[in-house]
PDB file of C-alpha atoms and ligand atoms in Angstrom:
ATOM      1  CA  MET A 261       0.000   0.000   0.000  1.00  0.00           C
ATOM      2  CA  THR A 262       1.899   2.982  -1.314  1.00  0.00           C
ATOM      3  CA  THR A 263       0.918   6.411  -2.650  1.00  0.00           C
ATOM      4  CA  LEU A 264       3.448   8.592  -4.493  1.00  0.00           C
ATOM      5  CA  PHE A 265       3.581  12.375  -4.860  1.00  0.00           C
ATOM      6  CA  ILE A 266       5.744  14.295  -7.381  1.00  0.00           C
ATOM      7  CA  ALA A 267       5.808  17.909  -8.599  1.00  0.00           C
ATOM      8  CA  ASP A 268       7.924  20.538 -10.364  1.00  0.00           C
ATOM      9  CA  LEU A 269       9.480  18.308 -12.982  1.00  0.00           C
ATOM     10  CA  HIS A 270       9.301  21.225 -15.417  1.00  0.00           C
ATOM     11  CA  LEU A 271       9.535  18.793 -18.313  1.00  0.00           C
ATOM     12  CA  SER A 272      10.454  20.400 -21.629  1.00  0.00           C
ATOM     13  CA  ALA A 273      11.756  19.232 -25.002  1.00  0.00           C
ATOM     14  CA  ASP A 274      15.065  20.966 -24.344  1.00  0.00           C
ATOM     15  CA  ARG A 275      15.700  18.927 -21.148  1.00  0.00           C
ATOM     16  CA  PRO A 276      15.616  15.278 -22.352  1.00  0.00           C
ATOM     17  CA  ASP A 277      17.680  14.312 -19.290  1.00  0.00           C
ATOM     18  CA  ILE A 278      14.804  15.210 -16.961  1.00  0.00           C
ATOM     19  CA  THR A 279      12.273  13.575 -19.289  1.00  0.00           C
ATOM     20  CA  ASN A 280      14.331  10.370 -19.175  1.00  0.00           C
ATOM     21  CA  CYS A 281      14.478  10.566 -15.376  1.00  0.00           C
ATOM     22  CA  PHE A 282      10.669  10.852 -15.386  1.00  0.00           C
ATOM     23  CA  LEU A 283      10.229   7.954 -17.858  1.00  0.00           C
ATOM     24  CA  GLN A 284      12.542   5.776 -15.746  1.00  0.00           C
ATOM     25  CA  PHE A 285      10.482   6.688 -12.663  1.00  0.00           C
ATOM     26  CA  MET A 286       7.228   5.788 -14.423  1.00  0.00           C
ATOM     27  CA  ALA A 287       8.680   2.482 -15.675  1.00  0.00           C
ATOM     28  CA  ASN A 288      10.468   1.371 -12.507  1.00  0.00           C
ATOM     29  CA  GLU A 289       8.840   2.998  -9.480  1.00  0.00           C
ATOM     30  CA  THR A 290       5.100   2.860 -10.098  1.00  0.00           C
ATOM     31  CA  ALA A 291       4.435  -0.904 -10.240  1.00  0.00           C
ATOM     32  CA  ASP A 292       1.486  -1.842  -7.951  1.00  0.00           C
ATOM     33  CA  ILE A 293       1.221   1.505  -6.136  1.00  0.00           C
ATOM     34  CA  ASP A 294      -2.207   2.686  -4.980  1.00  0.00           C
ATOM     35  CA  ALA A 295      -2.028   6.064  -6.739  1.00  0.00           C
ATOM     36  CA  LEU A 296       0.288   8.715  -8.202  1.00  0.00           C
ATOM     37  CA  TYR A 297      -0.351  12.415  -7.524  1.00  0.00           C
ATOM     38  CA  VAL A 298       1.359  15.094  -9.649  1.00  0.00           C
ATOM     39  CA  LEU A 299       1.129  18.422  -7.808  1.00  0.00           C
ATOM     40  CA  GLY A 300       1.764  20.875 -10.665  1.00  0.00           C
ATOM     41  CA  ASP A 301       4.491  22.146 -12.942  1.00  0.00           C
ATOM     42  CA  LEU A 302       4.803  18.745 -14.604  1.00  0.00           C
ATOM     43  CA  PHE A 303       5.685  20.797 -17.695  1.00  0.00           C
ATOM     44  CA  GLU A 304       7.844  23.916 -17.994  1.00  0.00           C
ATOM     45  CA  MET A 305       5.186  25.432 -20.239  1.00  0.00           C
ATOM     46  CA  TRP A 306       1.725  24.461 -21.515  1.00  0.00           C
ATOM     47  CA  ILE A 307      -0.110  26.659 -24.001  1.00  0.00           C
ATOM     48  CA  GLY A 308      -2.965  24.282 -24.721  1.00  0.00           C
ATOM     49  CA  ASP A 309      -3.830  20.586 -25.044  1.00  0.00           C
ATOM     50  CA  ASP A 310      -3.594  20.934 -28.836  1.00  0.00           C
ATOM     51  CA  ASP A 311       0.227  21.271 -28.608  1.00  0.00           C
ATOM     52  CA  ASN A 312       0.775  17.636 -29.518  1.00  0.00           C
ATOM     53  CA  SER A 313       4.542  17.518 -30.095  1.00  0.00           C
ATOM     54  CA  PRO A 314       6.419  14.157 -30.039  1.00  0.00           C
ATOM     55  CA  PHE A 315       7.787  15.174 -26.624  1.00  0.00           C
ATOM     56  CA  HIS A 316       4.267  15.706 -25.266  1.00  0.00           C
ATOM     57  CA  GLN A 317       3.105  12.417 -26.834  1.00  0.00           C
ATOM     58  CA  GLN A 318       5.959  10.574 -25.099  1.00  0.00           C
ATOM     59  CA  VAL A 319       5.013  11.948 -21.680  1.00  0.00           C
ATOM     60  CA  LYS A 320       1.280  11.435 -22.245  1.00  0.00           C
ATOM     61  CA  HIS A 321       1.901   7.810 -23.296  1.00  0.00           C
ATOM     62  CA  ALA A 322       3.708   7.112 -20.013  1.00  0.00           C
ATOM     63  CA  PHE A 323       0.667   8.320 -18.056  1.00  0.00           C
ATOM     64  CA  LYS A 324      -1.726   6.368 -20.313  1.00  0.00           C
ATOM     65  CA  GLN A 325       0.230   3.147 -19.701  1.00  0.00           C
ATOM     66  CA  LEU A 326       0.031   3.746 -15.934  1.00  0.00           C
ATOM     67  CA  THR A 327      -3.707   4.505 -15.842  1.00  0.00           C
ATOM     68  CA  ASP A 328      -4.482   1.680 -18.326  1.00  0.00           C
ATOM     69  CA  SER A 329      -2.730  -0.691 -15.885  1.00  0.00           C
ATOM     70  CA  GLY A 330      -5.389   0.310 -13.339  1.00  0.00           C
ATOM     71  CA  ILE A 331      -3.307   2.695 -11.225  1.00  0.00           C
ATOM     72  CA  PRO A 332      -5.180   5.972 -10.634  1.00  0.00           C
ATOM     73  CA  CYS A 333      -3.227   9.128 -11.418  1.00  0.00           C
ATOM     74  CA  PHE A 334      -4.212  12.639 -10.341  1.00  0.00           C
ATOM     75  CA  PHE A 335      -3.009  16.089 -11.385  1.00  0.00           C
ATOM     76  CA  ILE A 336      -3.219  19.526  -9.777  1.00  0.00           C
ATOM     77  CA  HIS A 337      -2.309  22.476 -12.015  1.00  0.00           C
ATOM     78  CA  GLY A 338       0.864  24.437 -11.410  1.00  0.00           C
ATOM     79  CA  ASN A 339       1.694  27.990 -12.388  1.00  0.00           C
ATOM     80  CA  ARG A 340       3.269  26.670 -15.585  1.00  0.00           C
ATOM     81  CA  ASP A 341       0.748  24.083 -16.751  1.00  0.00           C
ATOM     82  CA  PHE A 342      -2.530  25.640 -15.586  1.00  0.00           C
ATOM     83  CA  LEU A 343      -3.971  25.225 -19.088  1.00  0.00           C
ATOM     84  CA  ILE A 344      -3.840  21.414 -18.977  1.00  0.00           C
ATOM     85  CA  GLY A 345      -7.431  20.453 -19.675  1.00  0.00           C
ATOM     86  CA  LYS A 346     -10.015  17.836 -20.590  1.00  0.00           C
ATOM     87  CA  ARG A 347      -8.290  16.575 -23.734  1.00  0.00           C
ATOM     88  CA  PHE A 348      -5.077  15.858 -21.795  1.00  0.00           C
ATOM     89  CA  SER A 349      -7.165  14.065 -19.166  1.00  0.00           C
ATOM     90  CA  GLN A 350      -8.976  11.973 -21.810  1.00  0.00           C
ATOM     91  CA  GLU A 351      -5.719  11.133 -23.657  1.00  0.00           C
ATOM     92  CA  THR A 352      -3.864  10.077 -20.496  1.00  0.00           C
ATOM     93  CA  GLY A 353      -6.539   8.866 -18.066  1.00  0.00           C
ATOM     94  CA  VAL A 354      -5.124  11.379 -15.556  1.00  0.00           C
ATOM     95  CA  GLN A 355      -7.838  12.855 -13.332  1.00  0.00           C
ATOM     96  CA  LEU A 356      -7.694  16.654 -12.886  1.00  0.00           C
ATOM     97  CA  LEU A 357      -8.243  17.864  -9.297  1.00  0.00           C
ATOM     98  CA  ASN A 358      -9.185  21.286  -7.921  1.00  0.00           C
ATOM     99  CA  GLU A 359      -6.330  23.588  -6.950  1.00  0.00           C
ATOM    100  CA  HIS A 360      -6.911  22.779  -3.248  1.00  0.00           C
ATOM    101  CA  THR A 361      -8.010  19.172  -2.657  1.00  0.00           C
ATOM    102  CA  VAL A 362      -8.348  17.228   0.601  1.00  0.00           C
ATOM    103  CA  ILE A 363      -7.638  13.510   0.215  1.00  0.00           C
ATOM    104  CA  ASP A 364      -7.910  10.639   2.686  1.00  0.00           C
ATOM    105  CA  LEU A 365      -4.339   9.396   2.893  1.00  0.00           C
ATOM    106  CA  TYR A 366      -4.712   6.018   4.657  1.00  0.00           C
ATOM    107  CA  GLY A 367      -7.035   7.589   7.173  1.00  0.00           C
ATOM    108  CA  THR A 368      -5.235  10.948   7.451  1.00  0.00           C
ATOM    109  CA  PRO A 369      -7.099  13.872   5.811  1.00  0.00           C
ATOM    110  CA  THR A 370      -4.420  15.738   3.835  1.00  0.00           C
ATOM    111  CA  LEU A 371      -4.619  18.977   1.835  1.00  0.00           C
ATOM    112  CA  ILE A 372      -2.761  18.762  -1.480  1.00  0.00           C
ATOM    113  CA  LEU A 373      -2.022  21.770  -3.713  1.00  0.00           C
ATOM    114  CA  HIS A 374       0.667  23.136  -6.021  1.00  0.00           C
ATOM    115  CA  GLY A 375       1.747  25.819  -3.540  1.00  0.00           C
ATOM    116  CA  ASP A 376       1.695  29.044  -5.561  1.00  0.00           C
ATOM    117  CA  THR A 377      -1.530  30.085  -3.837  1.00  0.00           C
ATOM    118  CA  LEU A 378       0.473  30.185  -0.562  1.00  0.00           C
ATOM    119  CA  CYS A 379       2.873  32.811  -1.934  1.00  0.00           C
ATOM    120  CA  VAL A 380       0.498  35.629  -0.994  1.00  0.00           C
ATOM    121  CA  GLN A 381       3.265  38.192  -0.486  1.00  0.00           C
ATOM    122  CA  ASP A 382       4.092  38.101  -4.193  1.00  0.00           C
ATOM    123  CA  ILE A 383       1.374  40.588  -5.105  1.00  0.00           C
ATOM    124  CA  ASP A 384       2.443  40.896  -8.742  1.00  0.00           C
ATOM    125  CA  TYR A 385       2.304  37.162  -9.231  1.00  0.00           C
ATOM    126  CA  GLN A 386      -1.103  36.808  -7.507  1.00  0.00           C
ATOM    127  CA  ARG A 387      -2.481  39.595  -9.726  1.00  0.00           C
ATOM    128  CA  TYR A 388      -1.122  37.813 -12.843  1.00  0.00           C
ATOM    129  CA  ARG A 389      -2.498  34.481 -11.565  1.00  0.00           C
ATOM    130  CA  LYS A 390      -6.012  35.921 -11.111  1.00  0.00           C
ATOM    131  CA  LYS A 391      -5.945  37.183 -14.701  1.00  0.00           C
ATOM    132  CA  VAL A 392      -4.789  33.972 -16.382  1.00  0.00           C
ATOM    133  CA  HIS A 393      -7.140  31.826 -14.276  1.00  0.00           C
ATOM    134  CA  ASN A 394     -10.127  33.797 -15.548  1.00  0.00           C
ATOM    135  CA  ARG A 395     -12.196  31.470 -17.761  1.00  0.00           C
ATOM    136  CA  PHE A 396     -12.930  34.182 -20.326  1.00  0.00           C
ATOM    137  CA  ILE A 397      -9.228  35.154 -20.618  1.00  0.00           C
ATOM    138  CA  GLN A 398      -8.391  31.465 -21.034  1.00  0.00           C
ATOM    139  CA  TRP A 399     -11.033  31.136 -23.751  1.00  0.00           C
ATOM    140  CA  LEU A 400      -9.639  34.200 -25.554  1.00  0.00           C
ATOM    141  CA  PHE A 401      -6.067  32.868 -25.308  1.00  0.00           C
ATOM    142  CA  MET A 402      -7.134  29.485 -26.700  1.00  0.00           C
ATOM    143  CA  CYS A 403      -8.759  31.261 -29.673  1.00  0.00           C
ATOM    144  CA  LEU A 404      -5.273  32.279 -30.784  1.00  0.00           C
ATOM    145  CA  PRO A 405      -3.526  29.974 -33.278  1.00  0.00           C
ATOM    146  CA  LEU A 406      -1.067  27.513 -31.725  1.00  0.00           C
ATOM    147  CA  ASN A 407       2.055  29.142 -33.091  1.00  0.00           C
ATOM    148  CA  ARG A 408       0.928  32.511 -31.728  1.00  0.00           C
ATOM    149  CA  ARG A 409       0.439  30.986 -28.286  1.00  0.00           C
ATOM    150  CA  LEU A 410       3.860  29.315 -28.517  1.00  0.00           C
ATOM    151  CA  LYS A 411       5.440  32.702 -29.219  1.00  0.00           C
ATOM    152  CA  ILE A 412       3.626  34.328 -26.273  1.00  0.00           C
ATOM    153  CA  GLY A 413       4.716  31.437 -24.077  1.00  0.00           C
ATOM    154  CA  ALA A 414       8.361  31.695 -25.068  1.00  0.00           C
ATOM    155  CA  LYS A 415       8.276  35.448 -24.411  1.00  0.00           C
ATOM    156  CA  MET A 416       6.653  35.006 -21.003  1.00  0.00           C
ATOM    157  CA  ARG A 417       9.080  32.271 -20.033  1.00  0.00           C
ATOM    158  CA  GLY A 418      11.901  34.689 -20.759  1.00  0.00           C
ATOM    159  CA  SER A 419      10.449  37.560 -18.758  1.00  0.00           C
ATOM    160  CA  SER A 420       9.339  35.226 -15.985  1.00  0.00           C
ATOM    161  CA  SER A 421      12.845  33.918 -15.339  1.00  0.00           C
ATOM    162  CA  GLU A 422      14.179  37.512 -15.413  1.00  0.00           C
ATOM    163  CA  ASN A 423      11.455  38.629 -12.975  1.00  0.00           C
ATOM    164  CA  ASN A 424      12.087  35.769 -10.614  1.00  0.00           C
ATOM    165  CA  GLN A 425      15.800  36.489 -10.485  1.00  0.00           C
ATOM    166  CA  ARG A 426      14.975  40.047  -9.371  1.00  0.00           C
ATOM    167  CA  LYS A 427      12.380  39.078  -6.764  1.00  0.00           C
ATOM    168  CA  ASP A 428      13.394  38.737  -3.153  1.00  0.00           C
ATOM    169  CA  ALA A 429      13.686  35.026  -2.422  1.00  0.00           C
ATOM    170  CA  ASP A 430      11.467  35.297   0.642  1.00  0.00           C
ATOM    171  CA  ILE A 431       8.395  36.644  -1.127  1.00  0.00           C
ATOM    172  CA  MET A 432       8.637  33.651  -3.424  1.00  0.00           C
ATOM    173  CA  ASP A 433       8.430  31.243  -0.523  1.00  0.00           C
ATOM    174  CA  VAL A 434       5.115  30.381   1.089  1.00  0.00           C
ATOM    175  CA  ASP A 435       3.686  32.803   3.609  1.00  0.00           C
ATOM    176  CA  ALA A 436       3.548  31.241   7.093  1.00  0.00           C
ATOM    177  CA  THR A 437       0.180  32.827   7.934  1.00  0.00           C
ATOM    178  CA  ALA A 438      -1.334  31.687   4.639  1.00  0.00           C
ATOM    179  CA  VAL A 439      -0.242  28.120   5.487  1.00  0.00           C
ATOM    180  CA  LEU A 440      -1.944  28.197   8.902  1.00  0.00           C
ATOM    181  CA  ASP A 441      -5.056  29.882   7.477  1.00  0.00           C
ATOM    182  CA  MET A 442      -5.363  27.219   4.789  1.00  0.00           C
ATOM    183  CA  LEU A 443      -4.877  24.286   7.214  1.00  0.00           C
ATOM    184  CA  GLN A 444      -7.612  25.760   9.423  1.00  0.00           C
ATOM    185  CA  ALA A 445      -9.920  26.565   6.509  1.00  0.00           C
ATOM    186  CA  TYR A 446      -9.771  22.950   5.319  1.00  0.00           C
ATOM    187  CA  GLN A 447      -9.767  21.552   8.869  1.00  0.00           C
ATOM    188  CA  VAL A 448      -6.669  19.402   8.282  1.00  0.00           C
ATOM    189  CA  ASN A 449      -3.303  19.034  10.018  1.00  0.00           C
ATOM    190  CA  HIS A 450      -1.321  17.864   6.994  1.00  0.00           C
ATOM    191  CA  MET A 451      -0.413  19.581   3.734  1.00  0.00           C
ATOM    192  CA  ILE A 452       1.662  18.478   0.740  1.00  0.00           C
ATOM    193  CA  HIS A 453       2.749  20.942  -1.971  1.00  0.00           C
ATOM    194  CA  GLY A 454       5.518  21.851  -4.392  1.00  0.00           C
ATOM    195  CA  HIS A 455       6.257  25.091  -6.237  1.00  0.00           C
ATOM    196  CA  THR A 456       9.002  26.567  -4.010  1.00  0.00           C
ATOM    197  CA  HIS A 457      11.661  24.001  -4.993  1.00  0.00           C
ATOM    198  CA  ARG A 458      12.599  23.814  -1.274  1.00  0.00           C
ATOM    199  CA  PRO A 459      11.992  20.140  -0.386  1.00  0.00           C
ATOM    200  CA  ASN A 460      11.455  19.681   3.339  1.00  0.00           C
ATOM    201  CA  VAL A 461       9.086  18.396   5.999  1.00  0.00           C
ATOM    202  CA  HIS A 462       8.006  21.215   8.304  1.00  0.00           C
ATOM    203  CA  GLN A 463       6.466  20.469  11.712  1.00  0.00           C
ATOM    204  CA  LEU A 464       3.875  23.105  12.635  1.00  0.00           C
ATOM    205  CA  ASP A 465       1.517  23.861  15.483  1.00  0.00           C
ATOM    206  CA  VAL A 466      -2.060  24.603  14.441  1.00  0.00           C
ATOM    207  CA  ASN A 467      -4.216  25.613  17.417  1.00  0.00           C
ATOM    208  CA  GLY A 468      -2.133  23.432  19.724  1.00  0.00           C
ATOM    209  CA  GLN A 469      -2.258  20.458  17.347  1.00  0.00           C
ATOM    210  CA  ALA A 470       0.840  18.975  15.662  1.00  0.00           C
ATOM    211  CA  ALA A 471       0.719  19.554  11.885  1.00  0.00           C
ATOM    212  CA  THR A 472       3.051  18.936   8.966  1.00  0.00           C
ATOM    213  CA  ARG A 473       3.765  20.745   5.706  1.00  0.00           C
ATOM    214  CA  THR A 474       5.676  18.557   3.250  1.00  0.00           C
ATOM    215  CA  VAL A 475       7.311  20.332   0.304  1.00  0.00           C
ATOM    216  CA  LEU A 476       8.229  18.286  -2.772  1.00  0.00           C
ATOM    217  CA  GLY A 477      11.477  19.019  -4.573  1.00  0.00           C
ATOM    218  CA  ASP A 478      12.003  19.977  -8.214  1.00  0.00           C
ATOM    219  CA  TRP A 479      13.525  17.503 -10.654  1.00  0.00           C
ATOM    220  CA  TYR A 480      16.877  17.778 -12.417  1.00  0.00           C
ATOM    221  CA  ASP A 481      19.124  14.727 -12.923  1.00  0.00           C
ATOM    222  CA  HIS A 482      17.574  13.492  -9.665  1.00  0.00           C
ATOM    223  CA  GLY A 483      13.864  13.131  -9.002  1.00  0.00           C
ATOM    224  CA  SER A 484      12.031  14.034  -5.795  1.00  0.00           C
ATOM    225  CA  VAL A 485       9.228  11.738  -4.666  1.00  0.00           C
ATOM    226  CA  LEU A 486       7.166  11.549  -1.485  1.00  0.00           C
ATOM    227  CA  VAL A 487       6.473   7.909  -0.634  1.00  0.00           C
ATOM    228  CA  ILE A 488       3.512   7.404   1.718  1.00  0.00           C
ATOM    229  CA  THR A 489       2.329   4.101   3.210  1.00  0.00           C
ATOM    230  CA  PRO A 490      -0.147   3.548   6.066  1.00  0.00           C
ATOM    231  CA  GLU A 491       2.882   3.360   8.390  1.00  0.00           C
ATOM    232  CA  SER A 492       5.413   5.768   6.896  1.00  0.00           C
ATOM    233  CA  SER A 493       6.088   8.993   5.013  1.00  0.00           C
ATOM    234  CA  GLU A 494       9.433   9.483   3.271  1.00  0.00           C
ATOM    235  CA  LEU A 495      10.588  12.379   1.060  1.00  0.00           C
ATOM    236  CA  GLN A 496      13.187  10.905  -1.307  1.00  0.00           C
ATOM    237  CA  THR A 497      15.534  12.636  -3.739  1.00  0.00           C
ATOM    238  CA  ARG A 498      17.241  10.090  -5.939  1.00  0.00           C
ATOM    239  CA  GLN A 499      17.984   8.791  -9.420  1.00  0.00           C
ATOM    240  CA  PHE A 500      15.601   6.314 -11.023  1.00  0.00           C
ATOM    241  CA  GLY A 501      16.646   3.566 -13.298  1.00  0.00           C
TER     242      GLY A 501
HETATM  243  O1  LIG B 731       6.575  31.763  -7.291  1.00  0.00           O
HETATM  244  C1  LIG B 731       6.447  32.920  -7.607  1.00  0.00           C
HETATM  245  C2  LIG B 731       6.738  33.390  -8.980  1.00  0.00           C
HETATM  246  C3  LIG B 731       6.214  32.389  -9.936  1.00  0.00           C
HETATM  247  C4  LIG B 731       6.636  32.799 -11.294  1.00  0.00           C
HETATM  248  C5  LIG B 731       5.644  32.262 -12.172  1.00  0.00           C
HETATM  249  N1  LIG B 731       6.069  32.384 -13.543  1.00  0.00           N
HETATM  250  C6  LIG B 731       5.393  31.674 -14.444  1.00  0.00           C
HETATM  251  O2  LIG B 731       4.499  30.934 -14.092  1.00  0.00           O
HETATM  252  N2  LIG B 731       5.777  31.859 -15.716  1.00  0.00           N
HETATM  253  C7  LIG B 731       5.217  31.221 -16.814  1.00  0.00           C
HETATM  254  C8  LIG B 731       4.192  30.298 -16.728  1.00  0.00           C
HETATM  255  C9  LIG B 731       3.692  29.692 -17.864  1.00  0.00           C
HETATM  256  C10 LIG B 731       4.223  30.019 -19.084  1.00  0.00           C
HETATM  257  S1  LIG B 731       3.572  29.284 -20.496  1.00  0.00           S
HETATM  258  O3  LIG B 731       4.481  29.516 -21.560  1.00  0.00           O
HETATM  259  O4  LIG B 731       3.256  27.934 -20.218  1.00  0.00           O
HETATM  260  N3  LIG B 731       2.195  30.076 -20.830  1.00  0.00           N
HETATM  261  C11 LIG B 731       2.347  31.498 -21.059  1.00  0.00           C
HETATM  262  C12 LIG B 731       1.104  32.053 -21.690  1.00  0.00           C
HETATM  263  N4  LIG B 731      -0.072  31.669 -20.952  1.00  0.00           N
HETATM  264  C13 LIG B 731      -1.205  32.492 -20.971  1.00  0.00           C
HETATM  265  C14 LIG B 731      -2.441  31.986 -20.651  1.00  0.00           C
HETATM  266  C15 LIG B 731      -3.526  32.828 -20.642  1.00  0.00           C
HETATM  267 CL1  LIG B 731      -5.058  32.176 -20.233  1.00  0.00          CL
HETATM  268  C16 LIG B 731      -3.438  34.163 -20.927  1.00  0.00           C
HETATM  269  C17 LIG B 731      -2.189  34.644 -21.256  1.00  0.00           C
HETATM  270  C18 LIG B 731      -2.023  36.085 -21.569  1.00  0.00           C
HETATM  271  F1  LIG B 731      -3.192  36.710 -21.527  1.00  0.00           F
HETATM  272  F2  LIG B 731      -1.189  36.632 -20.693  1.00  0.00           F
HETATM  273  F3  LIG B 731      -1.497  36.200 -22.800  1.00  0.00           F
HETATM  274  C19 LIG B 731      -1.066  33.847 -21.277  1.00  0.00           C
HETATM  275  C20 LIG B 731      -0.216  30.255 -20.739  1.00  0.00           C
HETATM  276  C21 LIG B 731       1.010  29.675 -20.073  1.00  0.00           C
HETATM  277  C22 LIG B 731       5.244  30.927 -19.192  1.00  0.00           C
HETATM  278  C23 LIG B 731       5.728  31.533 -18.052  1.00  0.00           C
HETATM  279  N5  LIG B 731       6.042  33.867  -6.802  1.00  0.00           N
HETATM  280  O5  LIG B 731       5.776  33.548  -5.537  1.00  0.00           O
END
């Protein structure tokens, strides 16, 4: 009885090393698990489900093989791949979850999310996020031809990495009050998220009760996976293969 959590792989065609690490993980680490949860930023960019490049087909096929084998797979959108939609879900068998979802993890109610909604001090980002999560804006964007959206994406990726280098590192981490507020709002004592690329297990106190916030790590030539069983919880960073 094992459930796995991954996030922040930032897969892209120009990083085949990370894609291979992911494919090795899917081939060697997911046999007879109960479920796989992907908590956002699976891809470095996603400008619509109609972007069906060979790279995307390769990744989608790996998920399809897993779900066809009867292992449920769930996805929560990240700040990069928030446009992943119904077609991706139908092509892969991956079930799309709401941005904040409480699951029963072997009897322990646990809030799972990407983590960018906890970065409340980054006002600019939250303003941008509100705009691009607006259904009408998303509809307008998807009306654009694919190559136009690819160009906009490439441009935004460029400015995004520049912006992030300028931002103070702290405002890009989660806000401690937002974490407590969210645990209380969802009435849980456990949270799992990604986004910050700061893998760790934080022990917290929520109204006198012990709580944990587990942060998944980003992928490079090593993967980061949270391995949960009814008896244990282990955040692993390692190579797969
Ligand atoms: O953590 C922090 C900081 C976090 C830093 C976040 N940076 C970050 O996410 N960058 C980023 C994410 C996605 C891409 S993209 O290429 O995949 N792509 C771009 C165009 N997208 C779009 C969609 C819609 Cl509906 C509408 C538009 C519109 F209207 F703007 F044109 C564009 C779709 C997605 C490119 C860069 N703070 O705490």
